[in-house]
Every structure is written in structure tokens, then in C-alpha cells.
Coordinates of C-alpha atoms in Angstrom, one line a residue:
X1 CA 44.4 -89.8 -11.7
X2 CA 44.5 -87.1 -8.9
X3 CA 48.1 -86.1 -10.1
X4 CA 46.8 -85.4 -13.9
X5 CA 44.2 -83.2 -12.3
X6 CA 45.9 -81.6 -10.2
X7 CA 49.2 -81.2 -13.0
X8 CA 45.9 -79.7 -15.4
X9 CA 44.6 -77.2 -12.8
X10 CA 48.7 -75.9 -12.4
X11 CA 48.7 -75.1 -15.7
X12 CA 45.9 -73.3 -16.5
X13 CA 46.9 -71.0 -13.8
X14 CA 50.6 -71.0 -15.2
X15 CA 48.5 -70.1 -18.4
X16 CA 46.0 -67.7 -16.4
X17 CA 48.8 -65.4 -15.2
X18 CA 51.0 -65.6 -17.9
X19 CA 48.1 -63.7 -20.2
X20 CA 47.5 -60.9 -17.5
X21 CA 50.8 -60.2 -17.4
X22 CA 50.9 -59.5 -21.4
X23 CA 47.6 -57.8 -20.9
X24 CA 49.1 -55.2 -18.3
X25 CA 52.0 -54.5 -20.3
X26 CA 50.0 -53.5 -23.3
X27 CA 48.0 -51.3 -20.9
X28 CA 50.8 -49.7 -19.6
X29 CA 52.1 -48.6 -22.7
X30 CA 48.8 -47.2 -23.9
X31 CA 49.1 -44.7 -21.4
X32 CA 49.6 -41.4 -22.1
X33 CA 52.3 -39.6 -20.2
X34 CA 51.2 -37.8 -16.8
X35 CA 50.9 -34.1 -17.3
X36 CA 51.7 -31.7 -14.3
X37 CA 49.4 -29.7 -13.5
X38 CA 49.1 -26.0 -14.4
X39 CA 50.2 -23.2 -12.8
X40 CA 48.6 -19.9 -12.5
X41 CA 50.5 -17.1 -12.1
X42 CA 49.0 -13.5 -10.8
X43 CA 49.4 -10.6 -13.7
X44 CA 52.6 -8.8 -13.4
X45 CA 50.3 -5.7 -12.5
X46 CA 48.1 -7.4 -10.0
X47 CA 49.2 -5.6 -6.6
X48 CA 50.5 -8.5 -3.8
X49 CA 48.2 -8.9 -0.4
X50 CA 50.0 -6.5 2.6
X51 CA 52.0 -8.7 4.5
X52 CA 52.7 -8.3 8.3
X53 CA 54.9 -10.2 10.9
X54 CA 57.8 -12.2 9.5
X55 CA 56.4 -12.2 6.4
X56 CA 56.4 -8.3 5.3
X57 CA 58.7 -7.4 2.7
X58 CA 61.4 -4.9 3.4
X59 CA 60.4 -1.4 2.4
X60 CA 61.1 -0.3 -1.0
X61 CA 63.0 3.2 -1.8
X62 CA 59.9 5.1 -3.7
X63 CA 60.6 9.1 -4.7
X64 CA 58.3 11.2 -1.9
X65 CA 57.1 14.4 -2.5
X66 CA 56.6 17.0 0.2
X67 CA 53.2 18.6 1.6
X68 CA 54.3 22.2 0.6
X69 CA 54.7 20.3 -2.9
X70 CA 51.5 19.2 -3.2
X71 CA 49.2 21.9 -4.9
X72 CA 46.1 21.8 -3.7
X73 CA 42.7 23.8 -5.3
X74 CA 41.6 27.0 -4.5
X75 CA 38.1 25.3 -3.0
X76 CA 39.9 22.4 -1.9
X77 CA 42.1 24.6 0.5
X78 CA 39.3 27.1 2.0
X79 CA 36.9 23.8 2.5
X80 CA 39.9 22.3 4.9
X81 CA 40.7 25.8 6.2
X82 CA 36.8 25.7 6.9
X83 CA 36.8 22.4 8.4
X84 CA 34.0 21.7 6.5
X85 CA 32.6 18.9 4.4
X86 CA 31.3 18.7 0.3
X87 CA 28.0 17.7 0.1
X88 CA 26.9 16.3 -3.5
X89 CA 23.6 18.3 -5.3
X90 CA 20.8 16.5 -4.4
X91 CA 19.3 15.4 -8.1
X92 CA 16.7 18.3 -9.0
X93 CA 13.3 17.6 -8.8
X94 CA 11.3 16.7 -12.3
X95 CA 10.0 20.4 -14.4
X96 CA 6.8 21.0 -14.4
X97 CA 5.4 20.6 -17.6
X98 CA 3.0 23.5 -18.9
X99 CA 0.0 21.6 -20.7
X100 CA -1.3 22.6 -23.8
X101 CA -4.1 25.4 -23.4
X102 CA -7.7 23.6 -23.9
X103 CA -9.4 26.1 -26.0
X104 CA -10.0 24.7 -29.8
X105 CA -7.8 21.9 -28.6
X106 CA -10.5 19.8 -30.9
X107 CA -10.0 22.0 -33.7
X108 CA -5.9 21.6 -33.7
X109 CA -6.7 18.3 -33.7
X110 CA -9.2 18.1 -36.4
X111 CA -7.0 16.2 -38.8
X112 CA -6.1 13.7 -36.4
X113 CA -9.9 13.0 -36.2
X114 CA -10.7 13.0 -39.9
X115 CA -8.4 10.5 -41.2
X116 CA -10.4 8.0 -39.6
X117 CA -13.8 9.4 -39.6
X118 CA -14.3 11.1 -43.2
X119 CA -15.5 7.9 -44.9
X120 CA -18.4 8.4 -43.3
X121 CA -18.9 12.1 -44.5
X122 CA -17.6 11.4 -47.7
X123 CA -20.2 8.5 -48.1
X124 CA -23.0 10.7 -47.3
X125 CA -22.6 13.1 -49.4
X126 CA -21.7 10.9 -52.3
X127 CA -25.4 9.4 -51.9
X128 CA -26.8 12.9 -51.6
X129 CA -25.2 14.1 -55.1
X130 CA -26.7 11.4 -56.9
X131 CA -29.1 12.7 -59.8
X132 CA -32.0 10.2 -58.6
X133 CA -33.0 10.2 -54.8
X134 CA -35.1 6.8 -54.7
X135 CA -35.7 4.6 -52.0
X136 CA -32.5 2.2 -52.9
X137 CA -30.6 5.5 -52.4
X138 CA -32.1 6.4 -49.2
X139 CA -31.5 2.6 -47.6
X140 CA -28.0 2.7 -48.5
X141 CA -28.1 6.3 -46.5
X142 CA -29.5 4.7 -43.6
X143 CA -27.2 1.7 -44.1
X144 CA -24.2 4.2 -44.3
X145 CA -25.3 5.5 -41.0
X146 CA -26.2 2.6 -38.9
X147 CA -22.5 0.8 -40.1
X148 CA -21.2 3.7 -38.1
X149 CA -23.2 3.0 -35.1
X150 CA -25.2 6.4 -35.0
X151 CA -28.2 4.0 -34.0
X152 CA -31.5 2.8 -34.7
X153 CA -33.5 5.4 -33.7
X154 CA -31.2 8.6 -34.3
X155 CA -30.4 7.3 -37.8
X156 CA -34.0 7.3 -38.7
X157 CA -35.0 10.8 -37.5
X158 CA -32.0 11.8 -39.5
X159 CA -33.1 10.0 -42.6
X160 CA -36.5 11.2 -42.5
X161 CA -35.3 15.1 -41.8
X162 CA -33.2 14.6 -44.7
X163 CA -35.2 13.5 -47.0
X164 CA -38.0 16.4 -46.3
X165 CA -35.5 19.1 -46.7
X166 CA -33.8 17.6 -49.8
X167 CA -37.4 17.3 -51.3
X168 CA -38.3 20.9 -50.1
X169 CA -35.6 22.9 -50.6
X170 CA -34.4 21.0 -53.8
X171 CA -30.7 21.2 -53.0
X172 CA -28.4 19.4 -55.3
X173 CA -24.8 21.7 -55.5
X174 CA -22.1 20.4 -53.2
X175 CA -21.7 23.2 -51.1
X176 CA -25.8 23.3 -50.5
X177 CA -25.9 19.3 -49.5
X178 CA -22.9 19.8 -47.0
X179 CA -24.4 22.7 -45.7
X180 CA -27.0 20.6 -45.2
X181 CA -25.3 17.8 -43.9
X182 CA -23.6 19.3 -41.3
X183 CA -27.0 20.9 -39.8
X184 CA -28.8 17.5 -39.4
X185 CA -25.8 16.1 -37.9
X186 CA -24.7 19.2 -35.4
X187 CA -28.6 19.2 -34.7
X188 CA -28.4 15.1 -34.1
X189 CA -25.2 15.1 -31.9
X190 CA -26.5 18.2 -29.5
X191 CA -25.2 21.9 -29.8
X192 CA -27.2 23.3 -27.1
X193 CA -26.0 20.1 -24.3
X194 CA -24.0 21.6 -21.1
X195 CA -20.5 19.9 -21.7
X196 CA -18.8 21.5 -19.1
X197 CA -16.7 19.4 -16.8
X198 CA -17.5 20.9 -13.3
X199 CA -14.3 21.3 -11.6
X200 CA -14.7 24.7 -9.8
X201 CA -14.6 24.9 -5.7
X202 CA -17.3 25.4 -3.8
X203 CA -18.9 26.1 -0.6
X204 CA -18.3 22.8 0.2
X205 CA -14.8 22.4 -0.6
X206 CA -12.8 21.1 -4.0
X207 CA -15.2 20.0 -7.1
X208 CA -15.3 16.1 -7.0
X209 CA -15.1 14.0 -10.4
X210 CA -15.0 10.0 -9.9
X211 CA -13.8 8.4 -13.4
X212 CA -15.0 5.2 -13.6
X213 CA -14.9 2.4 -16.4
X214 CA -14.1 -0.9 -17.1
X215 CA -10.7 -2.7 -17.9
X216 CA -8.3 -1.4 -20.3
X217 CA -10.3 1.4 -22.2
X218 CA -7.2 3.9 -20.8
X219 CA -9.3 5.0 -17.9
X220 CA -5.7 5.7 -15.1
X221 CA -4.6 7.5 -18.4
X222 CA -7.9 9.3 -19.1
X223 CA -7.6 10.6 -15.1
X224 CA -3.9 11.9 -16.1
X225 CA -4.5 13.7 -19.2
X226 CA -7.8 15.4 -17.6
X227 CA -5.5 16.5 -15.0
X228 CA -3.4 18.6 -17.4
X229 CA -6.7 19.7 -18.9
X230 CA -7.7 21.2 -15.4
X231 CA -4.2 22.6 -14.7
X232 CA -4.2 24.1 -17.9
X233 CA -7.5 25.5 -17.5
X234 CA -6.4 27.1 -14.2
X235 CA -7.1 24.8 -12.0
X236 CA -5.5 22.9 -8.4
X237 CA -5.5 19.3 -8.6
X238 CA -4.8 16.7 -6.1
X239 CA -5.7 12.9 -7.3
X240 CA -6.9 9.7 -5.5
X241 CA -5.4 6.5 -6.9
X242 CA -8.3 4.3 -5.8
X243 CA -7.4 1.4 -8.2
X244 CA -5.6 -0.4 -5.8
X245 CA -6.7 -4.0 -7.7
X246 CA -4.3 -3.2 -11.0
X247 CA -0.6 -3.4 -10.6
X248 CA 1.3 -0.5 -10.8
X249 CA -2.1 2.1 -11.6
X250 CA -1.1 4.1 -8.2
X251 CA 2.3 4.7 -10.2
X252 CA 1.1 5.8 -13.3
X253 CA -1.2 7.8 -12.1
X254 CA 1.5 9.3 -9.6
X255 CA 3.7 10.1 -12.5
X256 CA 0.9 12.2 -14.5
X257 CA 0.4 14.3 -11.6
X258 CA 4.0 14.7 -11.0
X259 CA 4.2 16.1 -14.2
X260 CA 1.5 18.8 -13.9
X261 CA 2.8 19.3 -9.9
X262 CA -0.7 17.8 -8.6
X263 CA 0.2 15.6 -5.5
X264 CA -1.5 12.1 -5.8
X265 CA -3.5 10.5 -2.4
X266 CA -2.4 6.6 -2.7
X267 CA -2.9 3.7 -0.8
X268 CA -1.4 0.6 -0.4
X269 CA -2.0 -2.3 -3.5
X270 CA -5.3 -3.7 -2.9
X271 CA -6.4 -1.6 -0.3
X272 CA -9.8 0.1 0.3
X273 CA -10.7 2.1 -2.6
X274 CA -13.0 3.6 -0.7
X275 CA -10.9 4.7 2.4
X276 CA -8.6 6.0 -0.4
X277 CA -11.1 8.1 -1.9
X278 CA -11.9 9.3 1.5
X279 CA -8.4 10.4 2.0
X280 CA -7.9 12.1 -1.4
X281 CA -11.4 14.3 -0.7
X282 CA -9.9 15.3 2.9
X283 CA -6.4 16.0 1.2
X284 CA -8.2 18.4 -1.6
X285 CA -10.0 19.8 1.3
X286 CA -6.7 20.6 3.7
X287 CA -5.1 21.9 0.9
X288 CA -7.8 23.7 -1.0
X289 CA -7.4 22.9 -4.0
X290 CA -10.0 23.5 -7.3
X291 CA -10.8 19.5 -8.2
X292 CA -10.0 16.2 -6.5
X293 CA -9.9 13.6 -9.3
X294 CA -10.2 9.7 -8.2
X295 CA -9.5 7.2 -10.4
X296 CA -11.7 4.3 -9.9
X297 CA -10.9 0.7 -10.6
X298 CA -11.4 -0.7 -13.8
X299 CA -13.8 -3.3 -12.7
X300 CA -15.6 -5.1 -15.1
X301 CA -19.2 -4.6 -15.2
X302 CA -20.5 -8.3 -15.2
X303 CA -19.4 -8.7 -11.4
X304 CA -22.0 -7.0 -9.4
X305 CA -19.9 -7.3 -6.2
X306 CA -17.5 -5.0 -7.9
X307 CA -19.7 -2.3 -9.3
X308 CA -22.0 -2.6 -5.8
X309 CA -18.0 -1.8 -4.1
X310 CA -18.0 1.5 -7.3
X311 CA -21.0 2.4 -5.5
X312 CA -20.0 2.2 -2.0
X313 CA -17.1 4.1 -2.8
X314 CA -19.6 6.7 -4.1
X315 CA -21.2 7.0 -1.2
X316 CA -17.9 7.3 0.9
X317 CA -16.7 10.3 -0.6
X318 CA -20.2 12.0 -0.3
X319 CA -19.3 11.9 3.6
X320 CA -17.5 15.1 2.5
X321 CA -19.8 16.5 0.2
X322 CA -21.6 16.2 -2.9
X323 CA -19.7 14.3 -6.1
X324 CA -19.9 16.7 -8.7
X325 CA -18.8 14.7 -12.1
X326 CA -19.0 10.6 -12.6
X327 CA -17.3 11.2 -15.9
X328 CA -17.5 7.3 -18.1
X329 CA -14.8 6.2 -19.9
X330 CA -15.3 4.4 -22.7
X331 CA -13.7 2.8 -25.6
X332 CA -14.8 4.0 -28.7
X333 CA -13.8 1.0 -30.9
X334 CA -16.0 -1.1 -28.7
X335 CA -18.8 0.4 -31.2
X336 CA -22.4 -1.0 -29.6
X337 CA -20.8 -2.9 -26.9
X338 CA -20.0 0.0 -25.1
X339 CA -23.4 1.1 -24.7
X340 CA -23.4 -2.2 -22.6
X341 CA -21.2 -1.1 -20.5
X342 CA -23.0 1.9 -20.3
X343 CA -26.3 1.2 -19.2
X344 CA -24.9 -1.3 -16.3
X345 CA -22.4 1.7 -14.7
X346 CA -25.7 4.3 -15.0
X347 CA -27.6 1.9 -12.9
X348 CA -24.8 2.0 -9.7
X349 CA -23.4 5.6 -10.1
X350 CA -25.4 8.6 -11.9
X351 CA -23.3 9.4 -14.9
X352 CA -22.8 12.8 -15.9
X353 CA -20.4 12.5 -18.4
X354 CA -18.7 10.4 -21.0
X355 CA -15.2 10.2 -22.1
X356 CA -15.0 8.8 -25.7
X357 CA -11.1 7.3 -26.0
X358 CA -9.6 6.1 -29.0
X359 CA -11.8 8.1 -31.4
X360 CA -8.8 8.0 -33.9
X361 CA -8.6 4.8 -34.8
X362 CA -10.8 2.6 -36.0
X363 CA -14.2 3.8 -34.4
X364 CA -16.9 4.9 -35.7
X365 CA -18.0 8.6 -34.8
X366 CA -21.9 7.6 -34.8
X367 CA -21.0 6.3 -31.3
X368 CA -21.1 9.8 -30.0
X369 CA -24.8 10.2 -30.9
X370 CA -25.7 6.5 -29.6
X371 CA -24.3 6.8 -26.3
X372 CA -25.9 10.0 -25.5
X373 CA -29.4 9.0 -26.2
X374 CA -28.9 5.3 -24.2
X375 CA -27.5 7.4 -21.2
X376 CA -29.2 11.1 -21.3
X377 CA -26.0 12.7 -20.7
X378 CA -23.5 14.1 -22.9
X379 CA -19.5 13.8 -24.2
X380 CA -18.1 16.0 -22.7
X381 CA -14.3 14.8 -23.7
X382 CA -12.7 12.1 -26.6
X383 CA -9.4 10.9 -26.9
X384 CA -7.7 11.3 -29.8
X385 CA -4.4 9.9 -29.6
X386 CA -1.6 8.5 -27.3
X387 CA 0.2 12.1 -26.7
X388 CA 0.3 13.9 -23.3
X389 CA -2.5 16.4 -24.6
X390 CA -5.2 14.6 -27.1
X391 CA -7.5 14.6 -24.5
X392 CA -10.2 17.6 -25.7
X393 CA -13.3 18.8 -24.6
X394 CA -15.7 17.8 -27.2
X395 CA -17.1 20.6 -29.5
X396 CA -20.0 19.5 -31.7
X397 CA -19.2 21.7 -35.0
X398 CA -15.7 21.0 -35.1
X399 CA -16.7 17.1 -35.1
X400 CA -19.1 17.3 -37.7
X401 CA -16.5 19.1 -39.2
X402 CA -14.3 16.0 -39.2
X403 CA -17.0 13.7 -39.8
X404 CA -17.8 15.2 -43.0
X405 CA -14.9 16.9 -44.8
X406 CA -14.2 20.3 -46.6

């Protein structure tokens, strides 16, 4: 019995190899055939590594050319007679732009102003021409006025003026009811307000003028294009970049005085605004220039801690002498919520002035007689557009000019 066992386990092996050998074969011719492997060659043109020692090539036979051959420049030859060295041009230094003169600014820019603004003219005057004055008439008026955000208050003194004249004077023509017109509203936004941005030197030293606002209303901007409204005027500028909180504000601000040649007072980012401030005042001072200009940051005006730091900053500067602007920037698409922002900024700085920007869009020119009754202070400037020079001093006709139409 062991020997049929043991003949059994013999075979299966016999068996066992016999079918890894076929296996293996098969494999082998499966195979592909071994490649070599590639060879990279340099570019004919590729210039061999010097070689030294042993290993140097032997010097090739290459046509030489004498010095007395060589011509040599003119300049080239009294530089080396000279023994001495070019130099490159340093890059020139950026012109110095000549802004745009200030006076009617606001007219040259009238039409800029109406395209957005004469629907409100327009829709005044249409109610005005109708045959019947009745009360339906004279709500849609005041309706007409408030959507423009003239205000409560203001739109019903205007109403009520309106409607005694109209009665009075019986006016019905055209040309009568926007004669009309434009009294009541020149009379409503303020001819006889002071609008002047004080920016003259005094006994003291430079005129001061914080600009102060809250985020993204084109306040660092607003500082710039002021700047060329000074300059342009006749005036020295030196500005204080005291927004250290926003990336990048000291360099934008940099830049607009760069191109009006006023040297900007900077700090490093999120310094002391205040120290900076302090800085830019003593610069203006040394250097005696008209106006320092400090662009505050744009805090917003929910976080006390910010506008009580607006306030400190305030009080910093006056170390030197007395402020003489706090101009307010504000948006004027923001319609009523910019009257907001207002009243909170009045309460930590005195405001003297407002800056209306983006009065060319989409606003709503009523906002110029709405903020000026919430603050007691007038607009002295608007924005009107994105351009170097669409900042203008504001002029109360030529508004109601644009309000209303020809």
C-alpha cells in the first residue's frame, strides 16, 4: 500500500512540473522584445562645456581679426580714452498732471448730472401743466418729491409754497411754471449757504480738512480728487494716509498725490491713525504748505470703538491747531440710509461739510436737500463720475438746472 502512495504522490509532481514548464514557455513567447533605451543627443548648435586637463580639445584654427581692425564708435572710443564708465538714465519721474480748473466745473458737467436726474424735473412740471390742479394732483406732487428723497418736511414746505403761488399768480405757460420751479427748489436747496471748502493757511499753519466716512462710498478717492481741486485752485497740498485698517488705501492715496506733486505722510498698515495724522499736520507745517488733507478710515458707524478712535484722532491733530473742515462723504445712492450715517458721524466729529458721490447714477437728487436739514450744514462738493476731475464744488442753480431740464 505505501508503494501505490508513494508511486501516486511521484506522479502528480511528474505532472506538476511538466505543466509549468508549458506555462513558462507560453510566457516567454508573449514577451515583447527588449527595446534599448533611448539616446539623447545635444543640438548640433548647443555649444560643448570647456574642457581642461587631459580632456581639452586641441585648439581649432578660427580667422582673427586685429585690434586696429576693430572699428570702434566715436563715444565708445572717448569714454575709454576717458576712463570712464556709462551710466543708464535713471527712468524719469511721473508728469505732473495739471487738473482741470474748478470754476463752473458743475456747469461742464451738467449733462452728466441730468441724465439721471431729469425725471424728477420732468415729472414736476408735467403735474404743474395739468389743466386741473386738485388735490389728487397735488399728492402725486408730493409723492413725486418724496420718491426722490427731498424729505418729509422740506417736501411739504415746497408743496404748500407751490400751491399758493400757482393759485396767486395763476401761472400755467411752460416757461412761467419752470420759472417757477426752479425758484422753489434753488430757494429749498440753499443759495445764500457758505459752501466754501476752507483750505487757506493761517496764523496757525496749513488749513486742516479730516474726510471721514464709512466703508466703500469712494472716501481715499474723494481725498484724491479734492486734492486736484485744491491744486488747481492754487493751492499746496501734503496728505495723511490715516487709513491704515484698508489694504492698499496708503497707496492709492499716494498715487493721487503723486499725480498732482503733493507728497503723502504714511504710516505703516494698521498703524496709529492718529500718530499719522499727527505726522501729516507737522509735515504741512515744516513745509508750509496751503491744506493738509487726512484721509480717515472708513469705519463703519455701528462700532462705537471705531468712531470714539475718529474722534481721538480729532483731537490729535488739534495738538497743532484748530481742524478747519470735517468734510462727510457720502454715497448718494444710499438715498435715506445715508442720513443714518449722518447723524451718528455729527455726534463724534462736528461736520462742516458733505461730499455727495455717485450723484450720476442712480440717486436721487432730493438727497442734497435731506441731508442738509438732518445735519445743519451744507454740500459743499458731489461726485459725478469715475474720471480724475468729476469732483465739483456744488453750485445750487446749476443743479436745479439739471434737476429740472431746459
Amino acid at each position: 500500500m505505501e508503494y501505490v502512495i508513494l508511486a501516486v504522490v511521484i506522479a502528480v509532481i511528474a505532472v506538476g512540473a511538466v505543466a509549468g514548464l508549458v506555462v513558462s514557455g507560453r510566457r516567454r513567447r508573449q514577451l515583447p522584445p527588449q527595446s534599448q533605451a533611448p539616446v539623447i543627443t545635444a543640438p548640433k548648435t548647443t555649444p560643448q562645456e570647456p574642457q581642461v586637463g587631459e580632456e581639452a580639445a586641441p585648439p581649432r584654427e578660427e580667422p582673427r581679426r586685429t585690434v586696429e581692425e576693430v572699428q570702434l564708435p566715436a563715444e565708445a572710443e572717448t569714454a575709454e580714452a576717458a576712463g570712464t564708465v556709462e551710466v543708464e538714465e535713471a527712468e524719469a519721474a511721473p508728469a505732473i498732471e495739471v487738473p482741470e480748473p474748478t470754476a463752473g466745473r458743475l456747469v461742464r458737467l451738467r449733462s452728466r448730472l441730468s441724465r439721471s436726474q431729469n425725471s424728477l424735473g420732468k415729472g414736476l412740471l408735467s403735474l404743474l401743466s395739468r389743466e386741473h390742479l386738485d388735490e389728487d394732483t397735488w399728492e402725486e406732487i408730493e409723492e413725486t418729491l418724496l420718491t426722490a428723497d427731498v424729505g418729509v418736511a422740506p417736501t411739504q414746505e415746497l408743496v404748500e409754497r407751490l400751491r399758493t403761488r400757482v393759485k396767486v399768480l395763476g401761472t400755467r405757460s411752460p416757461e412761467e411754471l419752470r420759472g417757477l420751479l426752479r425758484e422753489e427748489l434753488v430757494e429749498l436747496v440753499g443759495k445764500d449757504a457758505d459752501r466754501t471748502v476752507r483750505s487757506t493757511k493761517h496764523e496757525e499753519g496749513p488749513a486742516v480738512v479730516l474726510v471721514v466716512g464709512v466703508n466703500g462710498v469712494g472716501k481715499t478717492t474723494t481725498t484724491g480728487k479734492l486734492a486736484r481741486v485744491l491744486v488747481a485752485d492754487g493751492r499746496t497740498v501734503v496728505l495723511g494716509a490715516a487709513d491704515t485698517f484698508r489694504a492698499a488705501a496708503a497707496d492709492q492715496l499716494q498715487t493721487w498725490g503723486e499725480r498732482v506733486g503733493a507728497r503723502t505722510v504714511r504710516g505703516p498698515e494698521g498703524g496709529d491713525p492718529a500718530s499719522i495724522a499727527f505726522d501729516a499736520v507737522k509735515e504741512g507745517i515744516a513745509e508750509g504748505v496751503d491744506t493738509v488733507l487726512i484721509d480717515t478710515a472708513g469705519r463703519l458707524h455701528t462700532k462705537t470703538g471705531l468712531m470714539d478712535e475718529l474722534g481721538k484722532v480729532k483731537r490729535v491733530v488739534e495738538k497743532h491747531g484748530p481742524v478747519d473742515e470735517v468734510l462727510l462723504v457720502l454715497d448718494a445712492t444710499t438715498g435715506q440710509n445715508g442720513l443714518i450715517q449722518a447723524r451718528v458721524f455729527a455726534e463724534v466729529v462736528d461736520i462742516t461739510g458733505i461730499v455727495l458721490t455717485k450723484l450720476d447714477g442712480t440717486a436721487k437728487g432730493g438727497i442734497v436737500v435731506a441731508v442738509q436739514r438732518e445735519l445743519g450744514v451744507p454740500v459743499k462738493l458731489i461726485g459725478l463720475g469715475e474720471g480724475a476731475d468729476d469732483l465739483a464744488p456744488f453750485e445750487p442753480g446749476a443743479f436745479v438746472d439739471a434737476l429740472i431740464g431746459d
